């Protein structure tokens, strides 16, 4: 809860700014006073960036969950919370900093523009010991960095507090979270803050539903408008607007599964991998748009493979928006070359042999498998969704736009508006790899 004195000072500064007397008032302060003013988070923070007094049920919280869009100020809130915890604690306070990877934890939580080094005034700033992956404060408190790639490193250490960043991107989310909870055992009331852009995953859903132990704050990207480039905000709002991806990445909204959807989000999470195993076949699937004007559908471009283990792996979603034919065809050939693919699988309902001819112009002799949609999208997609349900498909990394589209596709089509172009390309790719049983096509003779 914001301190009353800080609120009064904030209001006074705003009044001086309106009346034109702010510069004169600041000139009366010495350097130390200016530093204290600039680094007093109680003055500058929004209410959603300050720790809640209690959970929704009125109990003391163990976990503060900060859900926000990109650039909404989540990192600053997390870093300032750690700073305040250290300042108010005895020496030898122990903190865990857990990120998607060690590199991500260092780049964002420690050295980022809103990270721990940036938010401390010079005399309070901790020292980063890169070799030991830790921060050491002048008073003796220590924060250790951990990666969700290696949950076992959390076995053994114990902490008073923890800051977890972007848990929805953690590779081993459940195991990492569990190992951390066993380590939060120092002091009278160990606590943790979680800063993340939400994505539908079991761990996040459980945290949101835990009203007794978890306090939840929410923020949109636009809420932090004063600290963002105006061109950035205008561009992303124009591009993504009220789309599912925009609601998630800009508004910090948790997009849940559609009850009648063919795909479930937990299928993606359960089998997601960081790297593909040895591969037997690779294809690039293209679902071309009918037109290329401003209102056209996107050109679906998905790279997928069949592993030597017999399972399918989605390697890339490189879907292009409003691209003319020569652009998406050129890009498709480049993807084939970059991934060492066997062939391009191209849907030719709209362009017929012209699609093949266009690809041949760009790379003579390129192997193309022409496919035609003789059945509806739902019927074509059902067997591919069944592969996911059986655990036979893994996404190599995260593909938020593709996964949102799959999870939003139901009997009546895509929830909202638009064509499921990414889904169509995926269906063609996995049908070719896992369902038709054909060998790789021969190169075309030219």
XYZ file of C-alpha atoms in Angstrom:
446
model
C 0.000 0.000 0.000
C 1.319 3.434 -0.901
C 2.604 5.481 2.046
C 0.536 8.599 2.747
C 3.617 10.852 2.766
C 4.709 9.604 -0.654
C 1.238 10.229 -2.045
C 1.216 13.788 -0.709
C 4.653 14.464 -2.193
C 3.629 12.998 -5.538
C 0.521 15.189 -5.616
C 2.608 18.248 -4.683
C 5.079 17.583 -7.495
C 2.247 17.236 -9.995
C 0.713 20.494 -8.801
C 4.053 22.280 -9.145
C 4.469 20.861 -12.637
C 1.047 22.190 -13.642
C 1.793 25.612 -12.146
C 5.257 25.873 -13.675
C 7.140 25.838 -10.373
C 8.634 22.354 -10.477
C 12.042 23.370 -11.873
C 12.429 26.097 -9.253
C 11.550 23.665 -6.427
C 13.995 21.007 -7.682
C 16.790 23.586 -7.860
C 16.461 24.027 -4.096
C 17.439 20.386 -3.472
C 21.014 19.139 -3.156
C 22.332 16.102 -5.036
C 21.537 13.564 -2.312
C 17.997 14.873 -1.984
C 17.486 14.655 -5.738
C 18.751 11.056 -5.764
C 16.387 10.126 -2.929
C 13.509 11.797 -4.725
C 14.271 10.095 -8.053
C 14.610 6.646 -6.472
C 11.628 6.755 -4.114
C 9.447 4.126 -5.777
C 6.477 4.974 -3.568
C 6.241 8.305 -5.376
C 6.632 7.186 -8.964
C 4.949 3.770 -9.027
C 1.437 3.133 -10.232
C -0.810 1.430 -7.689
C -0.660 -1.876 -9.616
C 3.159 -1.811 -9.284
C 3.080 -1.740 -5.478
C 2.606 -4.825 -3.266
C -1.024 -5.425 -2.288
C -1.888 -5.350 1.403
C -3.520 -8.783 1.241
C -5.082 -11.386 -1.040
C -8.657 -11.103 -2.313
C -9.786 -13.092 0.752
C -8.031 -10.718 3.143
C -5.151 -13.021 4.041
C -1.442 -12.247 3.982
C -0.069 -13.270 0.613
C 2.767 -15.694 -0.040
C 2.817 -15.008 -3.782
C 2.280 -11.686 -5.551
C 1.379 -12.417 -9.181
C 1.883 -9.462 -11.537
C 0.179 -10.070 -14.884
C 0.848 -7.494 -17.560
C 1.315 -6.785 -21.222
C 4.656 -6.216 -22.892
C 6.317 -3.091 -21.511
C 3.676 -2.655 -18.801
C 6.277 -2.137 -16.067
C 6.311 -5.661 -14.588
C 10.104 -5.904 -14.409
C 10.409 -2.567 -12.627
C 7.799 -3.665 -10.091
C 9.647 -6.923 -9.437
C 13.039 -5.246 -9.093
C 11.676 -2.567 -6.767
C 10.015 -5.201 -4.597
C 13.324 -7.032 -4.189
C 15.058 -3.725 -3.408
C 12.493 -2.939 -0.697
C 12.722 -6.446 0.773
C 16.498 -6.174 1.074
C 16.327 -2.664 2.551
C 13.880 -3.728 5.242
C 15.532 -7.042 6.121
C 18.445 -7.964 8.365
C 21.820 -8.733 6.815
C 22.327 -12.094 5.069
C 18.885 -11.920 3.468
C 18.726 -14.611 0.740
C 16.802 -14.198 -2.519
C 16.270 -16.478 -5.529
C 16.036 -14.849 -8.971
C 14.520 -17.374 -11.380
C 14.312 -16.707 -15.127
C 13.685 -18.665 -18.299
C 17.472 -19.087 -18.673
C 20.504 -17.729 -16.848
C 21.152 -15.362 -19.751
C 17.578 -14.087 -19.634
C 17.716 -13.635 -15.861
C 20.914 -11.624 -16.125
C 19.829 -9.557 -19.133
C 16.391 -8.640 -17.761
C 16.316 -9.042 -13.992
C 19.853 -7.864 -13.230
C 21.233 -5.701 -16.034
C 18.034 -4.607 -17.811
C 16.917 -0.991 -17.976
C 14.426 -1.778 -15.202
C 16.548 -4.441 -13.524
C 18.081 -4.573 -10.078
C 21.261 -2.678 -10.889
C 19.293 0.159 -12.476
C 16.720 0.698 -9.709
C 19.197 1.061 -6.823
C 20.783 4.404 -6.017
C 24.597 4.232 -6.224
C 25.255 3.783 -2.483
C 22.778 0.893 -2.187
C 23.574 -0.845 -5.473
C 24.550 -4.528 -5.232
C 27.646 -5.976 -6.910
C 27.091 -8.546 -9.646
C 29.449 -11.525 -9.502
C 29.101 -13.055 -12.955
C 31.214 -16.132 -12.227
C 28.975 -17.104 -9.308
C 25.684 -15.921 -10.863
C 24.779 -13.789 -7.895
C 24.261 -10.255 -6.591
C 25.798 -9.131 -3.294
C 24.448 -6.051 -1.476
C 26.649 -3.773 0.674
C 24.867 -5.044 3.792
C 25.563 -8.682 2.989
C 22.283 -9.807 1.398
C 22.663 -12.164 -1.561
C 20.482 -12.939 -4.584
C 21.306 -16.052 -6.639
C 20.295 -16.484 -10.278
C 18.603 -19.703 -11.386
C 17.374 -21.028 -14.716
C 14.111 -22.868 -15.367
C 16.192 -25.009 -17.733
C 17.803 -26.706 -14.699
C 15.275 -27.084 -11.847
C 17.641 -29.380 -9.933
C 19.872 -26.404 -9.050
C 17.102 -25.254 -6.719
C 17.528 -28.393 -4.608
C 19.403 -27.510 -1.451
C 19.532 -23.680 -1.320
C 17.092 -21.877 0.952
C 15.676 -18.374 0.716
C 13.715 -15.639 2.424
C 12.233 -14.413 -0.872
C 12.141 -15.060 -4.616
C 11.449 -13.200 -7.835
C 10.243 -15.338 -10.751
C 10.187 -13.746 -14.203
C 8.114 -14.848 -17.229
C 7.028 -18.208 -15.799
C 4.862 -18.810 -18.873
C 8.068 -19.227 -20.880
C 9.708 -21.652 -18.451
C 10.616 -24.943 -20.081
C 10.163 -26.990 -16.883
C 7.607 -24.759 -15.211
C 6.040 -27.239 -12.789
C 9.286 -28.809 -11.594
C 11.067 -25.463 -11.270
C 8.182 -23.990 -9.288
C 7.983 -27.004 -6.989
C 11.708 -26.991 -6.252
C 11.550 -23.264 -5.449
C 8.667 -23.721 -2.998
C 10.698 -26.218 -0.974
C 13.505 -23.649 -0.772
C 11.350 -20.751 0.472
C 11.810 -21.603 4.142
C 13.801 -18.803 5.785
C 12.403 -16.089 8.038
C 8.961 -15.727 9.535
C 7.072 -15.146 6.277
C 8.937 -16.111 3.065
C 7.326 -14.584 -0.036
C 7.762 -14.428 -3.791
C 6.775 -12.148 -6.650
C 5.973 -13.422 -10.144
C 6.160 -11.088 -13.144
C 4.819 -12.472 -16.405
C 2.811 -11.850 -19.534
C 0.048 -14.465 -19.174
C -0.351 -17.524 -21.328
C -2.733 -20.376 -20.689
C -0.774 -22.966 -18.734
C -1.716 -25.126 -15.736
C 0.721 -23.472 -13.304
C -0.552 -19.952 -13.997
C -4.163 -21.072 -13.781
C -3.542 -22.611 -10.351
C -1.873 -19.450 -9.083
C -4.750 -17.272 -10.239
C -7.267 -19.609 -8.614
C -5.400 -19.646 -5.271
C -7.197 -16.709 -3.696
C -5.940 -17.460 -0.185
C -2.208 -17.432 -0.879
C -1.866 -15.367 -4.061
C -2.487 -11.657 -4.602
C -2.941 -10.675 -8.264
C -2.151 -7.337 -9.939
C -2.861 -6.578 -13.609
C -1.509 -3.977 -16.009
C -1.850 -3.196 -19.696
C 0.917 -1.991 -21.959
C -0.935 1.310 -22.364
C -0.856 1.855 -18.592
C 2.888 2.483 -18.951
C 2.468 4.855 -21.896
C 4.593 7.575 -20.266
C 7.660 5.319 -20.400
C 7.186 3.898 -23.908
C 8.016 5.234 -27.339
C 4.843 6.663 -28.857
C 5.626 5.037 -32.190
C 5.909 1.612 -30.525
C 2.530 1.845 -28.850
C 0.815 3.128 -31.977
C 2.385 0.427 -34.142
C 1.547 -2.557 -31.946
C -1.989 -1.366 -31.241
C -2.642 -0.852 -34.943
C -1.156 -4.219 -35.841
C -2.582 -6.382 -33.059
C -5.469 -4.319 -31.678
C -8.180 -6.531 -30.194
C -6.770 -9.747 -31.652
C -6.178 -12.716 -29.376
C -2.449 -12.045 -29.497
C -2.993 -8.369 -28.698
C -5.300 -9.120 -25.788
C -2.642 -11.413 -24.369
C 0.570 -9.516 -25.151
C -0.724 -5.936 -24.740
C -3.621 -6.182 -22.297
C -2.131 -8.967 -20.170
C -5.321 -11.002 -20.545
C -5.248 -14.742 -19.919
C -6.673 -16.330 -23.070
C -8.292 -19.604 -22.038
C -9.089 -22.692 -24.085
C -12.208 -22.601 -26.190
C -14.423 -25.458 -24.987
C -15.204 -26.740 -28.479
C -11.734 -26.131 -29.944
C -9.898 -28.905 -31.759
C -6.654 -28.192 -29.885
C -5.958 -27.740 -26.179
C -3.172 -25.483 -24.957
C -1.890 -28.003 -22.452
C -1.010 -30.288 -25.385
C 1.523 -27.688 -26.517
C 2.943 -27.179 -23.038
C 3.168 -30.841 -22.113
C 5.325 -31.790 -25.084
C 7.208 -28.555 -25.806
C 10.968 -29.001 -26.289
C 13.893 -26.603 -26.564
C 15.617 -28.465 -29.413
C 14.641 -31.099 -31.948
C 16.194 -34.581 -31.963
C 17.753 -36.103 -35.129
C 15.280 -35.559 -37.983
C 14.303 -37.858 -40.829
C 12.275 -35.420 -42.958
C 11.653 -31.672 -43.018
C 9.019 -29.798 -45.010
C 7.975 -26.190 -45.531
C 4.212 -25.749 -45.861
C 2.708 -22.758 -47.650
C -0.940 -21.747 -47.466
C -1.045 -18.838 -49.948
C -3.604 -16.021 -49.729
C -5.978 -15.324 -52.591
C -4.968 -11.646 -52.829
C -2.225 -9.358 -51.504
C -3.991 -6.098 -50.635
C -4.296 -4.545 -47.167
C -7.288 -6.667 -46.203
C -5.893 -9.970 -47.455
C -5.370 -13.057 -45.365
C -1.838 -13.853 -44.289
C 0.302 -16.384 -46.100
C 0.743 -19.332 -43.748
C 4.370 -20.513 -43.646
C 5.199 -23.333 -41.242
C 8.295 -25.536 -41.053
C 7.837 -29.002 -39.539
C 9.765 -32.242 -39.383
C 9.438 -35.925 -38.606
C 12.027 -37.139 -36.160
C 13.909 -40.395 -36.304
C 11.836 -41.250 -33.219
C 8.675 -41.178 -35.365
C 7.252 -38.038 -33.734
C 6.528 -34.679 -35.404
C 8.311 -31.434 -34.513
C 7.114 -27.932 -35.405
C 10.286 -25.952 -36.085
C 9.088 -22.509 -37.174
C 6.056 -20.331 -37.856
C 7.140 -17.659 -40.339
C 3.694 -16.571 -41.530
C 3.732 -13.352 -43.561
C 1.100 -10.619 -43.527
C -0.137 -8.989 -46.753
C 2.717 -10.354 -48.849
C 2.493 -10.433 -52.664
C 3.128 -13.803 -54.364
C 6.774 -13.222 -55.286
C 7.541 -12.283 -51.650
C 5.973 -15.321 -49.954
C 7.307 -17.650 -52.640
C 10.836 -16.288 -52.212
C 10.530 -16.554 -48.450
C 9.268 -20.129 -48.712
C 12.306 -21.119 -50.776
C 14.615 -19.420 -48.292
C 13.018 -21.379 -45.449
C 13.536 -24.600 -47.391
C 17.217 -23.780 -47.813
C 17.720 -22.545 -44.249
C 16.206 -25.657 -42.663
C 17.512 -28.159 -45.191
C 13.942 -29.197 -46.014
C 13.051 -31.987 -48.428
C 10.260 -30.142 -50.163
C 7.679 -27.393 -50.125
C 4.088 -28.477 -49.505
C 1.910 -25.902 -51.260
C -1.854 -25.603 -51.223
C -2.859 -24.873 -54.823
C -6.651 -24.472 -54.689
C -6.394 -20.767 -55.469
C -3.455 -20.676 -57.838
C -3.271 -24.132 -59.385
C -0.034 -24.806 -61.232
C 0.811 -21.105 -61.006
C 1.979 -21.635 -57.413
C 4.360 -24.388 -58.521
C 5.515 -22.347 -61.516
C 6.244 -19.358 -59.277
C 8.369 -21.450 -56.929
C 10.240 -22.954 -59.880
C 11.079 -19.489 -61.181
C 12.704 -18.653 -57.871
C 14.577 -21.947 -57.564
C 14.479 -24.171 -60.664
C 14.002 -27.809 -59.771
C 12.717 -27.204 -56.258
C 10.703 -30.154 -54.946
C 7.050 -29.173 -54.530
C 4.210 -31.306 -53.247
C 0.939 -29.835 -54.510
C -2.059 -30.347 -52.214
C -5.677 -29.477 -52.760
C -8.398 -28.889 -50.182
C -11.276 -31.140 -51.177
C -12.752 -31.207 -47.665
C -13.573 -28.558 -45.098
C -10.972 -27.153 -42.699
C -12.403 -28.942 -39.654
C -12.344 -32.352 -41.352
C -8.778 -31.807 -42.583
C -7.613 -30.569 -39.201
C -9.170 -33.316 -37.040
C -6.544 -36.022 -37.762
C -3.725 -33.540 -37.067
C -5.311 -32.467 -33.777
C -5.554 -36.160 -32.895
C -1.767 -36.423 -33.292
C -1.396 -33.694 -30.663
C -3.886 -35.420 -28.369
C -1.815 -38.631 -28.590
C 1.358 -36.731 -27.698
C 2.969 -37.239 -31.110
C 3.724 -33.563 -31.850
C 6.169 -31.235 -30.097
C 6.691 -27.517 -30.633
C 10.384 -26.656 -30.646
C 10.171 -23.406 -28.718
C 7.171 -21.081 -28.407
C 4.855 -19.991 -31.240
C 2.243 -17.784 -29.525
C 0.386 -16.655 -32.665
C 0.159 -20.186 -34.068
C -0.879 -21.681 -30.736
C -3.517 -19.003 -30.188
C -4.959 -19.767 -33.597
C -5.051 -23.523 -32.984
C -6.694 -23.067 -29.578
C -9.300 -20.713 -31.075
C -10.400 -22.995 -33.935
C -13.800 -24.618 -33.436
C -16.625 -26.094 -35.515
C -17.649 -22.621 -36.691
C -14.102 -21.680 -37.677
C -11.712 -19.282 -36.003
C -13.052 -17.473 -32.942
C -13.438 -13.816 -33.846
C -12.553 -13.009 -37.438
C -9.987 -13.986 -40.022
C -8.678 -17.057 -41.747
C -6.704 -19.715 -39.831
C -3.764 -19.421 -42.240
C -1.140 -20.562 -39.741
C -3.284 -23.557 -38.823
C -3.820 -24.428 -42.488
C -0.093 -24.449 -43.177
C 0.530 -26.573 -40.070
C -2.156 -29.061 -41.108
C -0.632 -29.443 -44.578
C 2.841 -29.941 -43.120
C 1.872 -32.554 -40.535
C -0.459 -34.347 -42.917
C 2.435 -34.732 -45.345
C 4.824 -35.934 -42.638
C 2.607 -38.114 -40.454
C -0.585 -39.108 -42.270
C -0.083 -39.696 -45.996
C 2.920 -41.984 -45.569
C 4.569 -40.923 -48.791
C 8.291 -40.665 -49.421
C 9.976 -37.380 -50.085
C 9.133 -36.150 -53.617
C 11.718 -36.168 -56.329
C 13.252 -32.990 -57.627
C 11.430 -31.657 -60.629
C 13.336 -32.024 -63.888
C 13.922 -28.729 -65.675
